[in-house]
Coordinates of C-alpha atoms in Angstrom, one line a residue:
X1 CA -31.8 23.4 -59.3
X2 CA -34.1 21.9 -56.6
X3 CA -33.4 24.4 -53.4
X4 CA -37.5 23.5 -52.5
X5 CA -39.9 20.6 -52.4
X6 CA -42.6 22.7 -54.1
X7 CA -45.5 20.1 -53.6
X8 CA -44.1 20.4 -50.0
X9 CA -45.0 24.8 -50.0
X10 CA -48.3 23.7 -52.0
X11 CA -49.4 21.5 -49.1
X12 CA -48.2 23.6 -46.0
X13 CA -50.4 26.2 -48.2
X14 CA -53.3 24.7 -48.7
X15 CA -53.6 23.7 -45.0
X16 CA -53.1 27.3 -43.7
X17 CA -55.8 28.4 -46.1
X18 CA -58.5 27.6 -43.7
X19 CA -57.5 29.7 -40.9
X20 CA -55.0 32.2 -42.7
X21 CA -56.8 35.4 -41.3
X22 CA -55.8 34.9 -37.8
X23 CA -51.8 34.5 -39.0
X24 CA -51.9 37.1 -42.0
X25 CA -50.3 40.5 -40.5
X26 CA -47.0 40.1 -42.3
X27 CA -49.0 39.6 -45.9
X28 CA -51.1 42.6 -44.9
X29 CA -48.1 45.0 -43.6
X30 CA -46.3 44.1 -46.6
X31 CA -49.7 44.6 -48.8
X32 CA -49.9 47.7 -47.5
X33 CA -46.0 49.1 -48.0
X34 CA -46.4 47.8 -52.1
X35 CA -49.7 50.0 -52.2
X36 CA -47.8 53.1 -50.8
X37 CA -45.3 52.5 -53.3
X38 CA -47.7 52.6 -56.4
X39 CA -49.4 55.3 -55.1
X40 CA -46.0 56.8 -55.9
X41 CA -46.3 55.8 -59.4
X42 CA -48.5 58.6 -61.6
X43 CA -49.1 56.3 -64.0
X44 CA -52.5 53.7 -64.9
X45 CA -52.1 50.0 -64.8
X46 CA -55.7 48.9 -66.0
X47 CA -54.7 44.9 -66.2
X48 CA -52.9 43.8 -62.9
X49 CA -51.6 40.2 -62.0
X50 CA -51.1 39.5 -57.9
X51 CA -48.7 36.8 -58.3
X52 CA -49.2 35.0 -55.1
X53 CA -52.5 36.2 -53.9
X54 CA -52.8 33.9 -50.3
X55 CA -56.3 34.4 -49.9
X56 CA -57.0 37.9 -51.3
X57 CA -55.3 40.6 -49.0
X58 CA -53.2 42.6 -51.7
X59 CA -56.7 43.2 -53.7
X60 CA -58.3 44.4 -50.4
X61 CA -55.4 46.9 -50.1
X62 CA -54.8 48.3 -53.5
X63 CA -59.0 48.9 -54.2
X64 CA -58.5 50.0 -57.1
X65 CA -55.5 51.8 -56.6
X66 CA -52.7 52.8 -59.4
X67 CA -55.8 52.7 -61.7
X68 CA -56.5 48.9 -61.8
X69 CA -59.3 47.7 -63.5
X70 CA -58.9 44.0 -64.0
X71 CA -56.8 42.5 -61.0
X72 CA -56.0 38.4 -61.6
X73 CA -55.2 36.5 -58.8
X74 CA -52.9 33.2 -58.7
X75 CA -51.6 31.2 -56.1
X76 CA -49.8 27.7 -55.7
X77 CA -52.1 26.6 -53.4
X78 CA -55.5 25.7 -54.9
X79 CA -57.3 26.0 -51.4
X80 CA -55.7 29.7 -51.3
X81 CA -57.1 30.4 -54.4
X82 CA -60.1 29.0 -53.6
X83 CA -60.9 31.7 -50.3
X84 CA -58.9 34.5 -52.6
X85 CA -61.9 34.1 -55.3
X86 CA -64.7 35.2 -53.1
X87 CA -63.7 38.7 -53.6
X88 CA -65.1 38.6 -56.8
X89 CA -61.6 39.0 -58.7
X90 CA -60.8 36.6 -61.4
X91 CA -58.6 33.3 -59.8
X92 CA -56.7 30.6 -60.4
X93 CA -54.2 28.3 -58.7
X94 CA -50.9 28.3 -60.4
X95 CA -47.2 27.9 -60.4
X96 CA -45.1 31.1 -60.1
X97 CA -42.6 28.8 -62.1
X98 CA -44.9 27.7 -65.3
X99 CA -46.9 30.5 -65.5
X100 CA -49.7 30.0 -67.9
X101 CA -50.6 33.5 -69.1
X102 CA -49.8 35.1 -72.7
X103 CA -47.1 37.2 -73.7
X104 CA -48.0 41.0 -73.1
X105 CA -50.9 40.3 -71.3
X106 CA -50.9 42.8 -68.0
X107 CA -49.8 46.2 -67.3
X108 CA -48.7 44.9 -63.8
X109 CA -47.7 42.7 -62.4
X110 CA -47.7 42.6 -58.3
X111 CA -46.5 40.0 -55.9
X112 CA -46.5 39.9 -51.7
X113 CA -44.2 37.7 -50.2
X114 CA -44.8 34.2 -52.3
X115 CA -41.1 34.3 -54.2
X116 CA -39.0 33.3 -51.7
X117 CA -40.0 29.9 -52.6
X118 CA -39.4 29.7 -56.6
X119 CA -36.5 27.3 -56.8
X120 CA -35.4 29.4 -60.2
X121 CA -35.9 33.0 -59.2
X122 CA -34.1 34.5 -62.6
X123 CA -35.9 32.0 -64.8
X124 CA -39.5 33.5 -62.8
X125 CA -38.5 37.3 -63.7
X126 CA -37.9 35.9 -67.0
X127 CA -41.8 34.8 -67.5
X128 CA -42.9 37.3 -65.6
X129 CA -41.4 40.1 -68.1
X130 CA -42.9 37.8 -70.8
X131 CA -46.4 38.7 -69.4
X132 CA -45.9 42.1 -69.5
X133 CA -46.6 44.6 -72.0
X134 CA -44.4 46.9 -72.4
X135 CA -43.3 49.9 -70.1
X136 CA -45.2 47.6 -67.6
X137 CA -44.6 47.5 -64.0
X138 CA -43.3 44.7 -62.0
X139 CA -43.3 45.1 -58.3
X140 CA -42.6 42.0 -55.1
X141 CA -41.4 41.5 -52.0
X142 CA -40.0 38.6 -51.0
X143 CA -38.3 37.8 -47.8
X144 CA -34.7 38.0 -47.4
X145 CA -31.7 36.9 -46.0
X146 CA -31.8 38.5 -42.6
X147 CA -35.8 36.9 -41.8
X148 CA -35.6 34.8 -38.4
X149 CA -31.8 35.2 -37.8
X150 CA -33.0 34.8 -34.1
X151 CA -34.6 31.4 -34.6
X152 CA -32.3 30.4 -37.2
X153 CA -29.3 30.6 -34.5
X154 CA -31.2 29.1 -31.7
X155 CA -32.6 25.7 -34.4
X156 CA -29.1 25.0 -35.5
X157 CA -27.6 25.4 -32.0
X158 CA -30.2 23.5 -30.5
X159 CA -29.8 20.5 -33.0
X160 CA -25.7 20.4 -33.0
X161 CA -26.2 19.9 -28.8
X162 CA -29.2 17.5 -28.9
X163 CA -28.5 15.5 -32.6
X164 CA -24.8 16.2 -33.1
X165 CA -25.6 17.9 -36.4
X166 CA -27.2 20.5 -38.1
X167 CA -29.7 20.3 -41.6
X168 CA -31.3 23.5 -43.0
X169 CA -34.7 24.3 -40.6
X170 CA -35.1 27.6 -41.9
X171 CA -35.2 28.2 -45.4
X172 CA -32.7 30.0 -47.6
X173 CA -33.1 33.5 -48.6
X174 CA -32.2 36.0 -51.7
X175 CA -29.8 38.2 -50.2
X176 CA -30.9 42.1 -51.5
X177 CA -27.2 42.9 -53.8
X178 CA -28.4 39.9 -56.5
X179 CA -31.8 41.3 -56.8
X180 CA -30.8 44.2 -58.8
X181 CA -28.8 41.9 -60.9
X182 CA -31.3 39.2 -61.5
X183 CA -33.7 42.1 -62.7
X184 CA -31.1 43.6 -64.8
X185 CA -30.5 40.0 -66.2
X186 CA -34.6 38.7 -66.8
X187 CA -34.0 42.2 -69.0
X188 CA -36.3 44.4 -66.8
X189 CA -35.2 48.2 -67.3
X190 CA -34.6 50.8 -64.1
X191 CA -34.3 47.9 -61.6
X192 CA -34.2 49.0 -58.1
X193 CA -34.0 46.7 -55.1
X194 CA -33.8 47.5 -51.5
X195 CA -34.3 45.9 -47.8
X196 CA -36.5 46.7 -45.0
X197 CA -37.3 44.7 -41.7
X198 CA -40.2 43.6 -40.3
X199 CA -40.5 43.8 -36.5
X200 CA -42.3 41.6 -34.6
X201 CA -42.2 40.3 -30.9
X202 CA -43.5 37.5 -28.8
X203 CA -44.1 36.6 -25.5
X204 CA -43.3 32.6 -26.3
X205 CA -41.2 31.4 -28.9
X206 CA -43.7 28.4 -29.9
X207 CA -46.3 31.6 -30.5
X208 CA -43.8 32.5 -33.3
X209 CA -44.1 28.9 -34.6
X210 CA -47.6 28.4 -34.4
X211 CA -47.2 32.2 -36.8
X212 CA -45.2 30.6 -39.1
X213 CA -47.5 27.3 -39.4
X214 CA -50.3 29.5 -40.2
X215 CA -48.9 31.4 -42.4
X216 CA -48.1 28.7 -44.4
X217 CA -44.1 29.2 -44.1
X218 CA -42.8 26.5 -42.3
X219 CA -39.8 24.8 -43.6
X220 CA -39.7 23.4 -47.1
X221 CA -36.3 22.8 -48.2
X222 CA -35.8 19.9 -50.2
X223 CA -32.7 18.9 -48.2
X224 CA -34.5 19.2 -44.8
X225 CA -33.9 16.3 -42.1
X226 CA -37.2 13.5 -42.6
X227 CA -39.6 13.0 -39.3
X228 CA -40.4 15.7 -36.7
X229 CA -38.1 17.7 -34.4
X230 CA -37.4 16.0 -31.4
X231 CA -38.9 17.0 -28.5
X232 CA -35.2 17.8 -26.2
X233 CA -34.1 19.8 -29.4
X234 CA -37.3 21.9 -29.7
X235 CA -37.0 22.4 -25.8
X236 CA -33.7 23.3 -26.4
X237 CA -34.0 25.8 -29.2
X238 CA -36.9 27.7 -26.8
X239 CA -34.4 27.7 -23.7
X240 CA -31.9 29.3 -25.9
X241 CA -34.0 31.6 -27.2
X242 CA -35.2 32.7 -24.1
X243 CA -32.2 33.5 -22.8
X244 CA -30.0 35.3 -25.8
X245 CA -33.0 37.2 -26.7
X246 CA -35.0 38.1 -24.1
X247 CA -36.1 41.9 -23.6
X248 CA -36.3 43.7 -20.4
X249 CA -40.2 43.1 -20.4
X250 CA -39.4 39.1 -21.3
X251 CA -40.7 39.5 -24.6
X252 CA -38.8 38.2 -27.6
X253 CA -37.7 39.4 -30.8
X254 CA -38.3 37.8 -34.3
X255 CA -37.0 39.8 -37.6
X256 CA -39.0 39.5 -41.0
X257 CA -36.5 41.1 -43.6
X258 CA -38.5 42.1 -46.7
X259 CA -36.8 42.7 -49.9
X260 CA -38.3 44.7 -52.6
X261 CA -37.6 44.9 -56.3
X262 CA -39.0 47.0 -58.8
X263 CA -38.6 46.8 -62.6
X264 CA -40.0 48.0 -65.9
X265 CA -40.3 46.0 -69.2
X266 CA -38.2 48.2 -71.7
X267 CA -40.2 51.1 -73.8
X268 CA -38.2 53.6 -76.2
X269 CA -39.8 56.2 -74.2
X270 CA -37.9 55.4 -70.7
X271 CA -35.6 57.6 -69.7
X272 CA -32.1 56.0 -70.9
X273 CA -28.4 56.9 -70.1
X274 CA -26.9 59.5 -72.6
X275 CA -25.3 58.6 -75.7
X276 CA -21.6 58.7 -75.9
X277 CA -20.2 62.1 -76.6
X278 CA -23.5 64.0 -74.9
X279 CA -21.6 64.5 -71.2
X280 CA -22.0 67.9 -69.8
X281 CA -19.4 70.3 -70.9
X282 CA -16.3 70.4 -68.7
X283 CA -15.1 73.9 -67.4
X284 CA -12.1 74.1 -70.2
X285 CA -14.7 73.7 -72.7
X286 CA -16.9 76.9 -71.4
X287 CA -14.1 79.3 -70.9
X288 CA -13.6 82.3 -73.0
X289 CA -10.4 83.4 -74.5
X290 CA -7.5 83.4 -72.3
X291 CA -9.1 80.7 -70.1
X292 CA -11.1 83.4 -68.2
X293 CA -15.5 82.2 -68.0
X294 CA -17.4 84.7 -69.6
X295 CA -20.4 86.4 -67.1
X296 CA -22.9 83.9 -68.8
X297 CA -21.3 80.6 -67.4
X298 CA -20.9 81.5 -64.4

């Protein structure tokens, strides 16, 4: 299944490398939500993988936290791997898809908003629990179904007025009810997947743009539309914007909705559901004789 042109995300990477720290505040807030979350963990995870790195900002969040001693770093794009290695953490560029590591290889495994562009999501957890040892942690965020609704709306309705048609502009999402289930089916143990937004606002809608150029996330779907917007549909999709979504101070709304799952790699000593036949007594079965409960069951 080809949902993405993946040389397409490696390219719109590696030319937001250069300039990535002026556009990276939605890597670093969500950075900094997956380090509170393992700071929740009270356990040691000495061998990490960031799956994803961009240019380095989850290792300059987690410093050593959740008892990392080796972090890797990997990204698609080779120039983002490039700026990710000068924090002295081992790199390489590589494919979330074909991941080249060996089974049972990390402790943890940690990735910030780079999976929402896997064409085979379930067949990614799949290698990913293959890397890790077991009981190991796996932890992303990826963004979801609700990111850019606003611009979503305006593109499309823009396009069907200017072009008399409509091809995908902003990129599908994972929708959070199928991440538990993809987890459950990779065979990751206690998987747990919820949704939080992101939100952000700007006093131009060609600012939001500009973001998501330097961020690297501009459209990639395989099935896009060839050649550039037109100008009269971009003008368009900014009047409309303008106008649906305009606050009281002019300033306009854009929603980043980040999914997160969580998963362990099966260990005997996980907590597991009770075998059949160990339920908790019903009433009936701790009454005395006659029916009546004895003082001690009360």
């Amino acid at each position: 299944m080809r949902i993405f042109d993946r040389s397409l995300v490696r390219k719109h990477r590696d030319r937001a490398a250069g300039n990535f720290v002026a556009h990276d505040f939605l890597v670093r807030e969500v950075a900094e939500r997956l380090a509170d979350r393992l700071d929740d963990v009270k356990r040691r995870f000495p061998m990490a993988l960031d799956l994803g790195c961009h240019t380095g900002e989850l290792a300059e969040t987690l410093q050593g936290r959740g008892g990392i001693e080796t972090l890797v770093q990997c990204d698609l794009s080779p120039a983002m791997a490039v700026r990710a290695a000068a924090n002295g953490h081992p790199t390489l560029a590589a494919d979330e898809e074909w991941l080249p590591f060996a089974p049972a290889s990390f402790d943890l495994v940690v990735s910030c908003l780079s999976l929402h562009w896997v064409n085979d999501l379930p067949g990614t957890l799949l290698q990913v629990r293959r890397v890790l040892k077991p009981d190991g942690l796996f932890i992303a965020a990826l963004l979801g179904a609700g990111t850019l609704a606003e611009l979503r709306q305006c593109l499309q309705d823009a396009e069907l007025a200017e072009e008399g048609g409509v091809s995908p502009r902003v990129a599908p999402f994972a929708d959070v009810k199928d991440l538990g289930a993809l987890l459950q089916r990779a065979g990751f143990a206690l998987p747990v997947a919820d949704a939080d937004t992101v939100p952000v606002s700007y006093g131009d809608p060609l600012r939001l743009m500009a973001d998501l150029r330097g961020m690297g996330e501009t459209n990639a779907v395989a099935g896009q539309r060839k050649g550039l917007t037109r100008r009269a549909t971009l003008l368009r999709a900014v009047a409309l914007y303008q106008e649906r979504f305009a606050g009281p101070d002019g300033r306009l709304p854009a929603t980043f909705q980040v999914l997160t799952m969580t998963g362990w790699t099966p260990h005997p000593c996980q907590p597991a559901p009770a075998p059949q036949g160990c339920a908790v007594p019903g009433l009936a079965d701790l009454a005395g004789p006659g029916g009546r409960m004895s003082p001690e069951t009360h």
